[in-house]
Short mmCIF file of C-alpha atoms and ligand atoms in Angstrom, two decimals:
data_model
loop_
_atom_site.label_atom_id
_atom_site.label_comp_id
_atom_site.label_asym_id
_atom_site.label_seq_id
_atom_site.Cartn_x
_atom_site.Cartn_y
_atom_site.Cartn_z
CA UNK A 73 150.75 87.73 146.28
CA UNK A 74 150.56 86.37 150.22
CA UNK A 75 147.90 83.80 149.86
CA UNK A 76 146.49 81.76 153.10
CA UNK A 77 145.53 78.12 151.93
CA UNK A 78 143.04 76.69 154.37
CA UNK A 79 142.22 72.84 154.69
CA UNK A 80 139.53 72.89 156.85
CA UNK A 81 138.41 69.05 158.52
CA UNK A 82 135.47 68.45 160.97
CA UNK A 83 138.16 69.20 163.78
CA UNK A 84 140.99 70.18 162.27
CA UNK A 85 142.36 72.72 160.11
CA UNK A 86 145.68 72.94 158.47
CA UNK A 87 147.21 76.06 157.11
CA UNK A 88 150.50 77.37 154.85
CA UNK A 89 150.83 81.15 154.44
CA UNK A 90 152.61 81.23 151.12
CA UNK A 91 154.18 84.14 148.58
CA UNK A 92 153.91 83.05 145.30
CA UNK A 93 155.20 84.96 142.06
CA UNK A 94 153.04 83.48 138.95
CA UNK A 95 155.65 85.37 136.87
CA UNK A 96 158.18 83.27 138.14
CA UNK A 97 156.69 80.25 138.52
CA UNK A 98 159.12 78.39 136.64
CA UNK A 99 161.68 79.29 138.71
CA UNK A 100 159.77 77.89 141.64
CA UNK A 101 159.81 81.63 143.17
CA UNK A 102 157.38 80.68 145.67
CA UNK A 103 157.98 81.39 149.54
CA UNK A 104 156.51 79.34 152.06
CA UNK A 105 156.14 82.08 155.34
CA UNK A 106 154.27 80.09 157.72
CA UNK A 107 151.96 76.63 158.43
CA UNK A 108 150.49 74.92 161.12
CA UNK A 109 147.72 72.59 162.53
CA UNK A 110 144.95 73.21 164.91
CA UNK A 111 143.55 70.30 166.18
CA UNK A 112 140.72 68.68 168.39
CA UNK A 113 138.66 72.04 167.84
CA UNK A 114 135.53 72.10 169.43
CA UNK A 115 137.02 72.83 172.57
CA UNK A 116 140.63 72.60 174.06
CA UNK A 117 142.12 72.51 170.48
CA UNK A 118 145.92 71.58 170.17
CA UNK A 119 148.02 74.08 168.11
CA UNK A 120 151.79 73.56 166.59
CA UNK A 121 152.41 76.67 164.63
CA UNK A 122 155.37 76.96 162.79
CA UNK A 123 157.08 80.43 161.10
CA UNK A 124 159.62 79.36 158.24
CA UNK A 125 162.83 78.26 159.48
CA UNK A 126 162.07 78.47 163.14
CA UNK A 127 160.98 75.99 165.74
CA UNK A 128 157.33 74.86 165.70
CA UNK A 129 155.51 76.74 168.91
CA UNK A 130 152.92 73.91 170.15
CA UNK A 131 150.33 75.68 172.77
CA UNK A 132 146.59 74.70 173.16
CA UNK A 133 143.63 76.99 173.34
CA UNK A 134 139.65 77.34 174.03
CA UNK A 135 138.63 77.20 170.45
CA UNK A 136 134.73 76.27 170.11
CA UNK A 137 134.37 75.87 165.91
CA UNK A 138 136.14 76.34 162.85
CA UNK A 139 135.38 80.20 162.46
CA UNK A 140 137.11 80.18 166.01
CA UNK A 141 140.04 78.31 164.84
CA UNK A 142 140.47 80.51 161.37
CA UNK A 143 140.41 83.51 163.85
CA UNK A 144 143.38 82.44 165.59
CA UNK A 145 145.07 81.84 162.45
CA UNK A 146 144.72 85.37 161.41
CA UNK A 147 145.18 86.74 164.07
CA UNK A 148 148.23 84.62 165.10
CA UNK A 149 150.06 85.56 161.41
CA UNK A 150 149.78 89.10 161.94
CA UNK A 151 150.69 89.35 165.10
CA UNK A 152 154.66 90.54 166.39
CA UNK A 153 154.65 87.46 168.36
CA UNK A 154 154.79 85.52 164.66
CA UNK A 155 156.89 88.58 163.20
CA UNK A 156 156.27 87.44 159.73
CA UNK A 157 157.76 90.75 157.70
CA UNK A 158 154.96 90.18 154.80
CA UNK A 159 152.25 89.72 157.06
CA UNK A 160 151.84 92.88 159.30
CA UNK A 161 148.07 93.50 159.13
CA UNK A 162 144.91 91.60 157.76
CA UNK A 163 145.36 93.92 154.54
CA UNK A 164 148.14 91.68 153.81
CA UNK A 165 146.87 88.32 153.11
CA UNK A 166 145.57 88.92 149.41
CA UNK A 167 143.42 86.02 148.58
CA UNK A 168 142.38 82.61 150.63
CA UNK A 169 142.70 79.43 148.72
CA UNK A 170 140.38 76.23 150.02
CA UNK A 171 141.03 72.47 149.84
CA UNK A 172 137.75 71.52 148.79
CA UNK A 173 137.11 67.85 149.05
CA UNK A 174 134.31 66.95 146.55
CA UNK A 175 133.60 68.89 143.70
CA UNK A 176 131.44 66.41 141.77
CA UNK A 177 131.09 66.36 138.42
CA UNK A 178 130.60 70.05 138.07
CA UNK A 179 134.02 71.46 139.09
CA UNK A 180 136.50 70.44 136.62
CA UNK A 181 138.96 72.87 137.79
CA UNK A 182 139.77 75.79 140.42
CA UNK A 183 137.64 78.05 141.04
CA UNK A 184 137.00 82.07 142.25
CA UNK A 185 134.23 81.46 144.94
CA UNK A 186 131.27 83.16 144.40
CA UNK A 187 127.74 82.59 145.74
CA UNK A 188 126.91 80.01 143.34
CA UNK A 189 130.27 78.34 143.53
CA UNK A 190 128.82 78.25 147.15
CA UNK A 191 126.07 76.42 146.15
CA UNK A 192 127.43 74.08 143.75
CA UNK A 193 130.01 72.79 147.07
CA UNK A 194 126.78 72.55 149.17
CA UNK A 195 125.10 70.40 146.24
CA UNK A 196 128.23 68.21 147.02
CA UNK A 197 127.61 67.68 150.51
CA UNK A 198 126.18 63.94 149.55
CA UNK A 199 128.80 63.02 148.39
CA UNK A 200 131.12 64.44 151.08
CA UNK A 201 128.88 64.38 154.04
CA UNK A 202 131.72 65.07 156.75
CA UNK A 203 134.09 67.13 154.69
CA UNK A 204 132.48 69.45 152.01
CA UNK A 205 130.30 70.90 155.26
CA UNK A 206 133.87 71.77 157.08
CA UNK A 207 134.90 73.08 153.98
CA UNK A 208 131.85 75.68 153.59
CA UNK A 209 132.86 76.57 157.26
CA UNK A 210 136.00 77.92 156.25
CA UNK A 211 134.83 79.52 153.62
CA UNK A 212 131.86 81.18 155.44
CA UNK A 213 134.27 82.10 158.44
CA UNK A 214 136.68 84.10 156.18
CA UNK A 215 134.28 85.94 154.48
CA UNK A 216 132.94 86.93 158.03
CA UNK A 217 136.23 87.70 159.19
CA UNK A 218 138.50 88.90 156.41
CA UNK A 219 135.33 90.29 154.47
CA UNK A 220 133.34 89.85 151.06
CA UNK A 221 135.71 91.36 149.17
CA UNK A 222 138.61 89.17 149.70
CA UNK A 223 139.37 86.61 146.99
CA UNK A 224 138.48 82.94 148.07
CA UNK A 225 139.49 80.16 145.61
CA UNK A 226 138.13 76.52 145.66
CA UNK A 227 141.02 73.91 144.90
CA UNK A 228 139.01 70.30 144.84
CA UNK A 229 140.67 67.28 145.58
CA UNK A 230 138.17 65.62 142.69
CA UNK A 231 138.84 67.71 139.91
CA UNK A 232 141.97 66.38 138.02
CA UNK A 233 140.65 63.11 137.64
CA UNK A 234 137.51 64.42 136.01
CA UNK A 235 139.41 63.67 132.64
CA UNK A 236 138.58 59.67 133.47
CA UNK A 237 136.91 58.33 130.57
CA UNK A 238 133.58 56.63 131.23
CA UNK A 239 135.18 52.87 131.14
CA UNK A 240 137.83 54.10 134.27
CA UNK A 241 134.97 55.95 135.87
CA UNK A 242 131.57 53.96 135.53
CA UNK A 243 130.50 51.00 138.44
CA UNK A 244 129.06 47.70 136.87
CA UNK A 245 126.18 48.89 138.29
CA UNK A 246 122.78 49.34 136.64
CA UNK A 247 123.03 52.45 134.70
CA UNK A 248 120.48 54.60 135.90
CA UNK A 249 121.83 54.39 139.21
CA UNK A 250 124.39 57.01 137.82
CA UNK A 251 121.98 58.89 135.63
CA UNK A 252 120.29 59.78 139.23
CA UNK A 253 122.75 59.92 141.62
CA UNK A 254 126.26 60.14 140.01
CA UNK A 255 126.96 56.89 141.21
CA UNK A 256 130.52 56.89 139.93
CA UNK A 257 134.02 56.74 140.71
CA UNK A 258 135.46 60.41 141.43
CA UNK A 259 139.08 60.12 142.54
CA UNK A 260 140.84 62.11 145.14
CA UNK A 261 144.16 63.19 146.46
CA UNK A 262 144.08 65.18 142.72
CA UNK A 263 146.04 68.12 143.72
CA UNK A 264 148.66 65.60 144.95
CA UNK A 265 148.52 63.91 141.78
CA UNK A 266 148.89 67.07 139.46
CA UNK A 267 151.61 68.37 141.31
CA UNK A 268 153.72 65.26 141.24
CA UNK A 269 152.67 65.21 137.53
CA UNK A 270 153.79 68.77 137.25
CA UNK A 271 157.04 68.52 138.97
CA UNK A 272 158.09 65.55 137.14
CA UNK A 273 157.32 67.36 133.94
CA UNK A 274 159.40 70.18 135.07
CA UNK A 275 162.42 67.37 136.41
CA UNK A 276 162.49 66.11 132.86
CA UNK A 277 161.90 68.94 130.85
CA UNK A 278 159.29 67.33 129.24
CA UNK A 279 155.88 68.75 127.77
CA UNK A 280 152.47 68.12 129.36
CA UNK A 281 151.42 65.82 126.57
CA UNK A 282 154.87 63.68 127.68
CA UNK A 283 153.67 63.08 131.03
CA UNK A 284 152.84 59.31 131.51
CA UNK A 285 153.38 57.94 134.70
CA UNK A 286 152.00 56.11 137.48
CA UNK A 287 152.11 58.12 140.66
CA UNK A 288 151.57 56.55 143.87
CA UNK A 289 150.52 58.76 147.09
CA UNK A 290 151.56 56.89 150.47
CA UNK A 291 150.12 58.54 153.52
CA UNK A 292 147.86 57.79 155.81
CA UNK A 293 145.33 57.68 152.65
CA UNK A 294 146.61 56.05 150.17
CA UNK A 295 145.90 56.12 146.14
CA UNK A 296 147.66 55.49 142.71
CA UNK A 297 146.66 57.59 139.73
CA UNK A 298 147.06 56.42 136.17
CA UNK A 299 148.00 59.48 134.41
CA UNK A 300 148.75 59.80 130.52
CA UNK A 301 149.58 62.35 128.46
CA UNK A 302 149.18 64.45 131.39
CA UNK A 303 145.57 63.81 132.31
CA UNK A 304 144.44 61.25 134.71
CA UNK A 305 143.02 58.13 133.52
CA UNK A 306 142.43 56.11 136.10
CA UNK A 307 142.84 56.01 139.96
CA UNK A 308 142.21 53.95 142.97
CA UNK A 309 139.84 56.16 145.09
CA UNK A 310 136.14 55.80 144.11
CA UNK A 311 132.81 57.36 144.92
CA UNK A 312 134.68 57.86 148.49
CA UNK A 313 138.16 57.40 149.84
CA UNK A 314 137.06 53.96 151.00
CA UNK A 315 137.79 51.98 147.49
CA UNK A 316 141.49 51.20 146.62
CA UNK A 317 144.53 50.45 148.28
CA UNK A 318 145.06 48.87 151.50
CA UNK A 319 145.99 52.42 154.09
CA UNK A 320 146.89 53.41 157.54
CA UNK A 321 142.78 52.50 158.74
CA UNK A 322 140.74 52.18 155.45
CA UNK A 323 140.75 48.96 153.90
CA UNK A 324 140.48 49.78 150.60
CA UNK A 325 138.82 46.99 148.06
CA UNK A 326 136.73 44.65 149.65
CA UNK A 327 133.73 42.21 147.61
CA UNK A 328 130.97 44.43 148.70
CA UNK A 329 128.83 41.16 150.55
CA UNK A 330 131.26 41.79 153.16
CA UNK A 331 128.92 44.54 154.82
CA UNK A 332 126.24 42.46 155.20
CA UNK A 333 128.24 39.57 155.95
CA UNK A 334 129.95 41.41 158.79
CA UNK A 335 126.98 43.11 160.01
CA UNK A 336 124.75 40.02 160.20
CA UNK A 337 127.70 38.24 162.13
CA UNK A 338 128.48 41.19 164.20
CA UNK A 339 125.14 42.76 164.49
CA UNK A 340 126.41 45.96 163.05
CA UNK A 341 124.52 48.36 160.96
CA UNK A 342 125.23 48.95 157.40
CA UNK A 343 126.95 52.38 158.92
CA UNK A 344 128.98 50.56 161.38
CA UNK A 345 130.62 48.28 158.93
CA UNK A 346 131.37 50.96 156.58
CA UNK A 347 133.02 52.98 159.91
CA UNK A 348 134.74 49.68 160.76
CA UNK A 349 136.11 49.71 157.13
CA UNK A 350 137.53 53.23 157.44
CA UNK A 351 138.41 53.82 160.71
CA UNK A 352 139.33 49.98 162.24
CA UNK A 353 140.85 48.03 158.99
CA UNK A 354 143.84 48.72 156.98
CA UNK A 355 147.46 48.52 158.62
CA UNK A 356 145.37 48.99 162.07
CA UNK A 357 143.20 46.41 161.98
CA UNK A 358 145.72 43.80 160.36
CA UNK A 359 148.48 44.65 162.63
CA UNK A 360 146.17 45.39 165.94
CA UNK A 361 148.75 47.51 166.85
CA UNK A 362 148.91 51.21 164.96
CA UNK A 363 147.77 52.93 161.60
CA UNK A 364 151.50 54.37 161.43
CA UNK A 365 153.90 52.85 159.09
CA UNK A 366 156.74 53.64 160.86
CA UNK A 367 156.26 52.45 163.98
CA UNK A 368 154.81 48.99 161.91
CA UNK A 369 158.80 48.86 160.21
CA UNK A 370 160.46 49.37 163.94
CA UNK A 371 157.91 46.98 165.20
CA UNK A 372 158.37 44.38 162.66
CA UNK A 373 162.23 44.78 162.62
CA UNK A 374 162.72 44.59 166.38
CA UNK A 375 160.30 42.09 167.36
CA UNK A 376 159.73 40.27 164.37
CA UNK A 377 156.01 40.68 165.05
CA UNK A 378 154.25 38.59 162.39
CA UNK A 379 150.83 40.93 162.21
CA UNK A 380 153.16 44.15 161.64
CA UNK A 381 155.04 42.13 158.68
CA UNK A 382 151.77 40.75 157.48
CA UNK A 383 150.85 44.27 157.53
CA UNK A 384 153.55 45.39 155.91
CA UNK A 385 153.11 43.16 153.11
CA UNK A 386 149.37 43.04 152.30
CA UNK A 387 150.36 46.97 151.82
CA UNK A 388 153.03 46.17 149.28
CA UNK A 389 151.20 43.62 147.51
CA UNK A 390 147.84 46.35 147.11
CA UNK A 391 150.32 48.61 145.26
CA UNK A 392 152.39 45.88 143.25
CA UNK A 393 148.58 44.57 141.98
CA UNK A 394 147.70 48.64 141.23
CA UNK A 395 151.05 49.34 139.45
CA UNK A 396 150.10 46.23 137.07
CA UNK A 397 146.67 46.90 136.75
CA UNK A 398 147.61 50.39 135.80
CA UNK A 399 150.48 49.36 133.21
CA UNK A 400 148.13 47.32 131.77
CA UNK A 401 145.41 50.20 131.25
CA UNK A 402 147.92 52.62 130.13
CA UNK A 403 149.58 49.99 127.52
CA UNK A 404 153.56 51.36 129.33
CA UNK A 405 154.39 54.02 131.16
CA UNK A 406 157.50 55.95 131.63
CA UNK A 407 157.91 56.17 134.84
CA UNK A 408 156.29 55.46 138.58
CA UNK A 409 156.74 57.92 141.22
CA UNK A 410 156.35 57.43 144.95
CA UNK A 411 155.18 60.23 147.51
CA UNK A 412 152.89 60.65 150.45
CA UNK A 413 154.60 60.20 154.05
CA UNK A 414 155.27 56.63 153.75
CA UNK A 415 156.40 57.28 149.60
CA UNK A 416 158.92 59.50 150.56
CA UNK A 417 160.49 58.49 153.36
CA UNK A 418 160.36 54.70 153.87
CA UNK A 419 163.04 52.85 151.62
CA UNK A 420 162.21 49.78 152.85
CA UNK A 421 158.41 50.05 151.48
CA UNK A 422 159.21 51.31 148.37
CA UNK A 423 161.89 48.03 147.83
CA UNK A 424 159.26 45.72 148.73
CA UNK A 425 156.51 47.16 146.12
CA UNK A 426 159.65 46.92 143.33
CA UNK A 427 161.10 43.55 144.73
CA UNK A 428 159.85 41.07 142.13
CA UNK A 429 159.20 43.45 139.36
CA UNK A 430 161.90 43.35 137.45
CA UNK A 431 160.42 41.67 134.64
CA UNK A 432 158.73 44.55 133.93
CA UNK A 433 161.56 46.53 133.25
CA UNK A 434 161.34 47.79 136.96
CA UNK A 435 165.35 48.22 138.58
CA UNK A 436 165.57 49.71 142.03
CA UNK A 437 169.49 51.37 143.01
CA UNK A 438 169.64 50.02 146.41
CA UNK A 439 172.17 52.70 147.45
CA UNK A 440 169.60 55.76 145.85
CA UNK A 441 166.76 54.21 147.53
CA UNK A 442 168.01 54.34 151.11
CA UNK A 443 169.43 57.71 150.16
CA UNK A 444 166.32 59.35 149.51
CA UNK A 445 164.28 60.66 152.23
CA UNK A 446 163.30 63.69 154.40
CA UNK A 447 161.89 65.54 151.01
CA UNK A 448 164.57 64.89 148.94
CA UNK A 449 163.56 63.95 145.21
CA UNK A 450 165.15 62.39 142.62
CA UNK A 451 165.36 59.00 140.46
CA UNK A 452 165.81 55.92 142.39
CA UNK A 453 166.13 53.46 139.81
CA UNK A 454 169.35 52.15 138.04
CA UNK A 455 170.45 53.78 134.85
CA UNK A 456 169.37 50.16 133.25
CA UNK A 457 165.90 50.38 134.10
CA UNK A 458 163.57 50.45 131.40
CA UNK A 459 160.96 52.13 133.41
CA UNK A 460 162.28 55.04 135.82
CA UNK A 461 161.03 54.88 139.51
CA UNK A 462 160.89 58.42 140.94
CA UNK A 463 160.66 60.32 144.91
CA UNK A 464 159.03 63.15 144.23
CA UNK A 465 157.61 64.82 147.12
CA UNK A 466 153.91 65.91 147.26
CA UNK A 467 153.29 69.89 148.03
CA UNK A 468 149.27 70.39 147.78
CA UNK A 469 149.44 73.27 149.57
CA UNK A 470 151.86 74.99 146.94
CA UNK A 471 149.40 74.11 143.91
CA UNK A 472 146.48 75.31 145.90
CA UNK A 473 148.01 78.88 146.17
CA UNK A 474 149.33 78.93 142.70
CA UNK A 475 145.88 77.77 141.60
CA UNK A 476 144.54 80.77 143.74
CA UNK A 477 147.02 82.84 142.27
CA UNK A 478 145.91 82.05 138.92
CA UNK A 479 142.15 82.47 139.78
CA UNK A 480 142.82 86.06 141.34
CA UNK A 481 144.79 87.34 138.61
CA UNK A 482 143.64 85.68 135.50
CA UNK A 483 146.90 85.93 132.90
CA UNK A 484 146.11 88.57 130.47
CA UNK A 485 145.87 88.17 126.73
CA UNK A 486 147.94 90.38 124.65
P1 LIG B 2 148.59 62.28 155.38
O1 LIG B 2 148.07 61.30 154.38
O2 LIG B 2 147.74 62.37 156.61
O3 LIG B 2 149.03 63.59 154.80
P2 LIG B 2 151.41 61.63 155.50
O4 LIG B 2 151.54 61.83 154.02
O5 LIG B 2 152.16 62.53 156.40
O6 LIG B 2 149.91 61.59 155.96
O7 LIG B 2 151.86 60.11 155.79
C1 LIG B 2 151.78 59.56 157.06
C2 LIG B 2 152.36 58.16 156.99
O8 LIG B 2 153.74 58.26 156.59
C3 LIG B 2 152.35 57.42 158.33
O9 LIG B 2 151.99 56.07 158.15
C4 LIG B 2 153.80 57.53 158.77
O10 LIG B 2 154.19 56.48 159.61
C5 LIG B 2 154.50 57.42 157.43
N1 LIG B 2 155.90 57.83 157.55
C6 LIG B 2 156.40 59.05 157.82
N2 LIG B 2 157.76 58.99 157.93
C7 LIG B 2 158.11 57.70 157.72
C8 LIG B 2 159.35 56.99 157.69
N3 LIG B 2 160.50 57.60 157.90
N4 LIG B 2 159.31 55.66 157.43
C9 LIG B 2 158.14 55.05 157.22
N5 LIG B 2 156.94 55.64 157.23
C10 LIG B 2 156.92 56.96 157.48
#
């Protein structure tokens, strides 16, 4: 089944086109045929657009919305100029599979779309103010343009850690608060989490029930999951993205005064702080120099600049405090796994989170570490180590088309 997963941001939208072959899933028959980026849509929007195996084509173009944008997409797959040999017409893509950001408390897993799944997404918007609307965009734009009857499958980014039990979930806060908002943490990054769950399971040919691991997604957001016998039972992301570990702009945890504090000081509204906290703070604003980890590690090892190392380290030491928090809540784990951008590829980040931790059983291979990188997975721990440390990298976009895959074409019961 060809199968077009969308991502759909207030000015951005990702795509993959992907085959995948649920009756050979565990033979990872899936075939990745094309992805790409649109970006800064809304009016000249920036476009890399990449066919499997062959250079990325980067071009820009009038776009005006994200119906626009989707458009393009289609249009651009089917096209000779793309030559994709499964996609020759719109008759080809079978089913559209969404990242859905917030799903609530009422989507536990993936979903067909239908008009009331509709709904329920738009009773999310709270909660999601400047991503569930994008989201309903896409949605709305390839119903328009690929019609009604086309398949369209919600993957939320909430929904595996819906299994949080009320003591991982609940705020201190009064309780009614909850009982009429759903006040609560939610979690995201969750297909991220289940797939590194998944492909870890399927690395050690271990059951679901087996799975017990802390995994750790680096990017530009960042968030840890508790997850135990396969489930999710705690993570770092709260009623927002905001709460957690320290990332490329978002702070993470900060004592909640700090808003007023900041605003009183810096005459800021309540609104401005909180944009400060996502969009100023993090490796940004302690570094005053960039969000981007990489350039933070070249800055920090050729000029020794101390805000890049101090940087550098706050980030560490967020993770080291999560990975003992979360051994703590999980009484052991097996095994911690790194991923995101900055998971898989930096070495140097993922020795400074172990360095210290070997009391806990935690032995990094030096030579395995700086071997791993550019998507490669495997263990990077010594053979010694009581717990095993793990590169696995993360493939949402797979999980969201196997997820549609399995929506579309419900297995059959003999
Ligand atoms: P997103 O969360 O937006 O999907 P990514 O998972 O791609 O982002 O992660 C982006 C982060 O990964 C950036 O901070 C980037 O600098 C970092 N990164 C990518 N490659 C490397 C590398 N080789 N070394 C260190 N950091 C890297």
């Amino acid at each position: 089944m060809n199968i077009l997963v969308l991502n759909c941001g207030s000015s951005t939208v990702k795509f993959q086109l992907i085959t995948t072959d649920l009756e050979r899933i565990d033979r990872n028959a899936d075939k990745k045929l094309a992805r790409g980026v649109i970006e800064r849509i809304g009016g000249e929007a920036v476009l890399s657009l990449q066919v499997e195996g062959q250079t990325t084509q980067r071009s820009t173009a009038l776009l005006h919305d994200i119906r626009a944008a989707v458009d393009y997409i289609i249009r651009w797959a089917c096209s000779p100029q793309a030559n994709i040999s499964e996609i020759r017409s719109i008759t080809d893509i079978q089913a559209v599979g969404h990242r859905v950001v917030h799903g609530g408390e009422r989507f536990v897993s993936s979903v067909l779309i239908t008009d009331e799944v509709l709904s329920g997404i738009e009773d999310c918007i709270d909660l999601a103010p400047l991503h569930n609307p994008a989201n309903i965009r896409g949605i709305l734009a390839v119903r328009e343009l690929l019609g009604a009857g086309l398949p369209q499958v919600a993957v939320f980014d909430t929904a595996f850690h819906q299994t949080l039990p009320e003591q991982a979930y609940l705020y201190a806060l009064p309780y009614q608060l909850y009982r009429r908002h759903r006040i609560r943490r939610y979690g995201f990054h969750g297909t991220s989490h289940r797939y590194i769950a998944y492909r870890y399971r399927q690395l050690r040919n271990v059951p679901r029930e087996a799975v017990n691991i802390i995994t750790l997604h680096l990017g530009n957001g960042c968030s840890a999951a508790a997850i135990k016998r396969g489930n999710s039972v705690d993570t770092s992301m709260g009623l927002t993205p905001l709460e957690g570990l320290m990332m490329g702009t978002r702070s993470g945890d900060v004592d909640p005064s700090i808003i007023d504090f900041i605003g009183t000081k810096e005459g800021l509204s309540a609104r401005e702080v909180e944009s400060l906290l996502n969009k100023q703070s993090g490796l940004l604003g302690i570094s005053g120099l960039t969000h981007d980890m990489r350039d933070l590690l070249d800055e920090a090892q050729s000029n020794k600049d101390r805000r890049a190392l101090l940087a550098i380290q706050l980030f560490c030491y967020r993770v080291q405090k999560y990975i003992g928090a979360y051994l703590a809540a999980m009484n052991g784990t097996d095994a911690i796994i790194f991923s995101g951008g900055i998971g898989e590829n930096s070495a140097e980040v993922r020795a400074q989170i172990c360095a210290g931790l070997e009391w806990m059983g935690i032995k990094i291979d030096q030579e395995r570490n700086t071997s791993m990188s550019g998507r490669q997975e495997g263990v990077i721990s010594t053979y010694d180590s009581r717990l095993a440390i793990y590169v696995i990298p993360t493939d949402e976009e797979l999980l969201i088309a196997r997820d549609t895959a399995r929506c579309v074409q419900p297995p059959t019961a003999n």
